[in-house]
Amino acid sequence: HQHTPEIEETLSAVAGSETKISFTPILAPMPRGILATITAKSNHSEEKLRALYQDAYSREKFVTVLEPGHLPETSSLIGSNSVHMQVSVDTHTSRAVISVAIDNLGKGAAGQAIQNANIMCGINEDAGLDVMGIGQ
């Protein structure tokens, strides 16, 4: 896929070592939204992994780590700049499974540009972006 090299470059920079990924986008018959599932090797329990994600995103206005048993849905985010994610562990394969939903027309490039401009200009990060999704 055309985005694989840039994803690997960014992940490698963050990890401090070469990182290879398998990336398979799937086009679904829906008018807007992106669902993504990310898996990675993990030795953490689901509780530990969830705590790590909740801590990492606790101060992020647009990120919600969902409670166990709730899956992210694109329909809940229509018109918003929000991200919903679920954290779980496949104990059979010792893999973390992170499921994420966004409205790519809200949280997409335009929403990200506004969010970045807000930060760069020293105004509230959510200025002009604090709209709840239709399904929220």
mmCIF file of C-alpha atoms in Angstrom:
data_model
loop_
_atom_site.group_PDB
_atom_site.id
_atom_site.type_symbol
_atom_site.label_atom_id
_atom_site.label_comp_id
_atom_site.label_asym_id
_atom_site.label_seq_id
_atom_site.Cartn_x
_atom_site.Cartn_y
_atom_site.Cartn_z
ATOM 1 C CA HIS A 1 0.000 0.000 0.000
ATOM 2 C CA GLN A 2 1.205 3.524 -0.740
ATOM 3 C CA HIS A 3 1.186 4.578 2.934
ATOM 4 C CA THR A 4 3.182 1.604 4.286
ATOM 5 C CA PRO A 5 6.642 3.250 3.912
ATOM 6 C CA GLU A 6 5.617 6.437 5.737
ATOM 7 C CA ILE A 7 3.948 4.451 8.529
ATOM 8 C CA GLU A 8 7.067 2.282 8.924
ATOM 9 C CA GLU A 9 9.309 5.355 8.898
ATOM 10 C CA THR A 10 7.336 7.030 11.685
ATOM 11 C CA LEU A 11 7.058 3.871 13.789
ATOM 12 C CA SER A 12 10.783 3.175 13.346
ATOM 13 C CA ALA A 13 11.629 6.696 14.512
ATOM 14 C CA VAL A 14 9.442 6.314 17.611
ATOM 15 C CA ALA A 15 10.705 2.789 18.372
ATOM 16 C CA GLY A 16 14.340 3.651 17.745
ATOM 17 C CA SER A 17 14.760 0.592 15.526
ATOM 18 C CA GLU A 18 13.521 -0.644 12.173
ATOM 19 C CA THR A 19 9.843 -1.545 12.268
ATOM 20 C CA LYS A 20 7.968 -3.524 9.622
ATOM 21 C CA ILE A 21 4.190 -3.625 9.423
ATOM 22 C CA SER A 22 1.473 -5.398 7.525
ATOM 23 C CA PHE A 23 -1.131 -2.854 6.406
ATOM 24 C CA THR A 24 -4.269 -3.891 4.533
ATOM 25 C CA PRO A 25 -6.894 -1.193 4.017
ATOM 26 C CA ILE A 26 -10.365 -2.524 3.254
ATOM 27 C CA LEU A 27 -13.003 -0.487 1.451
ATOM 28 C CA ALA A 28 -16.409 -0.988 3.048
ATOM 29 C CA PRO A 29 -19.752 0.180 1.661
ATOM 30 C CA MET A 30 -20.304 3.047 4.088
ATOM 31 C CA PRO A 31 -20.480 6.766 3.307
ATOM 32 C CA ARG A 32 -17.824 7.889 5.796
ATOM 33 C CA GLY A 33 -15.663 6.644 8.610
ATOM 34 C CA ILE A 34 -12.652 4.422 9.108
ATOM 35 C CA LEU A 35 -12.451 1.326 11.272
ATOM 36 C CA ALA A 36 -8.946 0.081 11.951
ATOM 37 C CA THR A 37 -7.680 -2.947 13.837
ATOM 38 C CA ILE A 38 -4.065 -3.014 14.937
ATOM 39 C CA THR A 39 -2.420 -6.107 16.383
ATOM 40 C CA ALA A 40 0.991 -6.404 17.985
ATOM 41 C CA LYS A 41 2.906 -8.905 20.074
ATOM 42 C CA SER A 42 2.301 -8.253 23.760
ATOM 43 C CA ASN A 43 3.148 -9.881 27.064
ATOM 44 C CA HIS A 44 0.772 -7.590 28.990
ATOM 45 C CA SER A 45 -2.553 -8.652 30.421
ATOM 46 C CA GLU A 46 -5.636 -6.924 29.043
ATOM 47 C CA GLU A 47 -5.996 -5.019 32.317
ATOM 48 C CA LYS A 48 -2.397 -3.750 32.182
ATOM 49 C CA LEU A 49 -2.661 -2.818 28.501
ATOM 50 C CA ARG A 50 -5.975 -1.016 29.081
ATOM 51 C CA ALA A 51 -4.441 0.901 32.007
ATOM 52 C CA LEU A 52 -1.496 1.945 29.807
ATOM 53 C CA TYR A 53 -3.833 3.238 27.085
ATOM 54 C CA GLN A 54 -6.144 4.972 29.560
ATOM 55 C CA ASP A 55 -3.166 6.715 31.147
ATOM 56 C CA ALA A 56 -1.656 7.696 27.782
ATOM 57 C CA TYR A 57 -4.916 9.203 26.507
ATOM 58 C CA SER A 58 -6.476 10.458 29.765
ATOM 59 C CA ARG A 59 -5.731 14.095 28.932
ATOM 60 C CA GLU A 60 -6.644 13.912 25.248
ATOM 61 C CA LYS A 61 -9.904 15.730 24.529
ATOM 62 C CA PHE A 62 -10.717 13.753 21.402
ATOM 63 C CA VAL A 63 -9.756 10.198 22.405
ATOM 64 C CA THR A 64 -12.038 7.813 24.295
ATOM 65 C CA VAL A 65 -10.828 4.393 25.418
ATOM 66 C CA LEU A 66 -14.079 2.447 25.551
ATOM 67 C CA GLU A 67 -15.104 0.212 28.433
ATOM 68 C CA PRO A 68 -14.580 -3.547 27.976
ATOM 69 C CA GLY A 69 -17.215 -5.144 25.770
ATOM 70 C CA HIS A 70 -17.982 -1.981 23.778
ATOM 71 C CA LEU A 71 -16.715 -1.838 20.206
ATOM 72 C CA PRO A 72 -15.964 1.400 18.355
ATOM 73 C CA GLU A 73 -18.557 2.326 15.733
ATOM 74 C CA THR A 74 -18.137 4.852 12.933
ATOM 75 C CA SER A 75 -21.826 5.768 13.206
ATOM 76 C CA SER A 76 -21.203 7.119 16.726
ATOM 77 C CA LEU A 77 -18.626 9.593 15.450
ATOM 78 C CA ILE A 78 -20.245 11.159 12.381
ATOM 79 C CA GLY A 79 -19.415 14.855 12.311
ATOM 80 C CA SER A 80 -16.900 14.729 15.160
ATOM 81 C CA ASN A 81 -13.151 15.060 15.601
ATOM 82 C CA SER A 82 -13.192 12.180 18.086
ATOM 83 C CA VAL A 83 -11.548 8.775 18.165
ATOM 84 C CA HIS A 84 -13.050 5.765 19.937
ATOM 85 C CA MET A 85 -10.791 2.830 20.683
ATOM 86 C CA GLN A 86 -11.089 -0.570 22.272
ATOM 87 C CA VAL A 87 -8.142 -2.364 23.855
ATOM 88 C CA SER A 88 -8.090 -6.137 24.220
ATOM 89 C CA VAL A 89 -5.677 -9.062 24.244
ATOM 90 C CA ASP A 90 -5.933 -12.274 22.254
ATOM 91 C CA THR A 91 -4.519 -14.635 24.892
ATOM 92 C CA HIS A 92 -4.314 -17.504 22.389
ATOM 93 C CA THR A 93 -1.758 -15.638 20.253
ATOM 94 C CA SER A 94 -0.376 -13.223 22.905
ATOM 95 C CA ARG A 95 -1.314 -10.270 20.729
ATOM 96 C CA ALA A 96 -2.721 -6.896 21.684
ATOM 97 C CA VAL A 97 -5.761 -6.008 19.585
ATOM 98 C CA ILE A 98 -6.581 -2.313 19.301
ATOM 99 C CA SER A 99 -9.758 -1.370 17.417
ATOM 100 C CA VAL A 100 -10.271 2.265 16.437
ATOM 101 C CA ALA A 101 -13.061 4.251 14.759
ATOM 102 C CA ILE A 102 -12.992 7.793 13.351
ATOM 103 C CA ASP A 103 -15.082 9.900 11.019
ATOM 104 C CA ASN A 104 -12.475 10.546 8.336
ATOM 105 C CA LEU A 105 -14.384 13.647 7.211
ATOM 106 C CA GLY A 106 -14.236 15.079 10.743
ATOM 107 C CA LYS A 107 -11.040 13.634 12.220
ATOM 108 C CA GLY A 108 -9.464 13.474 8.760
ATOM 109 C CA ALA A 109 -6.919 15.891 7.322
ATOM 110 C CA ALA A 110 -9.124 18.995 7.686
ATOM 111 C CA GLY A 111 -9.910 18.364 11.351
ATOM 112 C CA GLN A 112 -6.275 17.569 12.063
ATOM 113 C CA ALA A 113 -5.181 20.773 10.315
ATOM 114 C CA ILE A 114 -7.545 22.861 12.460
ATOM 115 C CA GLN A 115 -6.405 21.080 15.627
ATOM 116 C CA ASN A 116 -2.725 21.660 14.749
ATOM 117 C CA ALA A 117 -3.351 25.321 13.832
ATOM 118 C CA ASN A 118 -5.118 25.853 17.163
ATOM 119 C CA ILE A 119 -2.127 24.434 19.037
ATOM 120 C CA MET A 120 0.377 26.438 16.977
ATOM 121 C CA CYS A 121 -1.595 29.659 17.580
ATOM 122 C CA GLY A 122 -1.811 29.029 21.314
ATOM 123 C CA ILE A 123 -5.588 28.761 21.433
ATOM 124 C CA ASN A 124 -7.683 25.927 22.814
ATOM 125 C CA GLU A 125 -6.978 22.726 20.921
ATOM 126 C CA ASP A 126 -10.698 22.072 20.490
ATOM 127 C CA ALA A 127 -11.688 25.523 19.161
ATOM 128 C CA GLY A 128 -14.097 24.893 16.307
ATOM 129 C CA LEU A 129 -13.828 21.128 16.811
ATOM 130 C CA ASP A 130 -15.813 20.427 19.963
ATOM 131 C CA VAL A 131 -18.910 19.180 18.132
ATOM 132 C CA MET A 132 -20.355 15.900 19.363
ATOM 133 C CA GLY A 133 -20.882 13.211 16.773
ATOM 134 C CA ILE A 134 -24.432 12.554 15.609
ATOM 135 C CA GLY A 135 -24.510 9.138 17.297
ATOM 136 C CA GLN A 136 -22.936 10.235 20.603
#
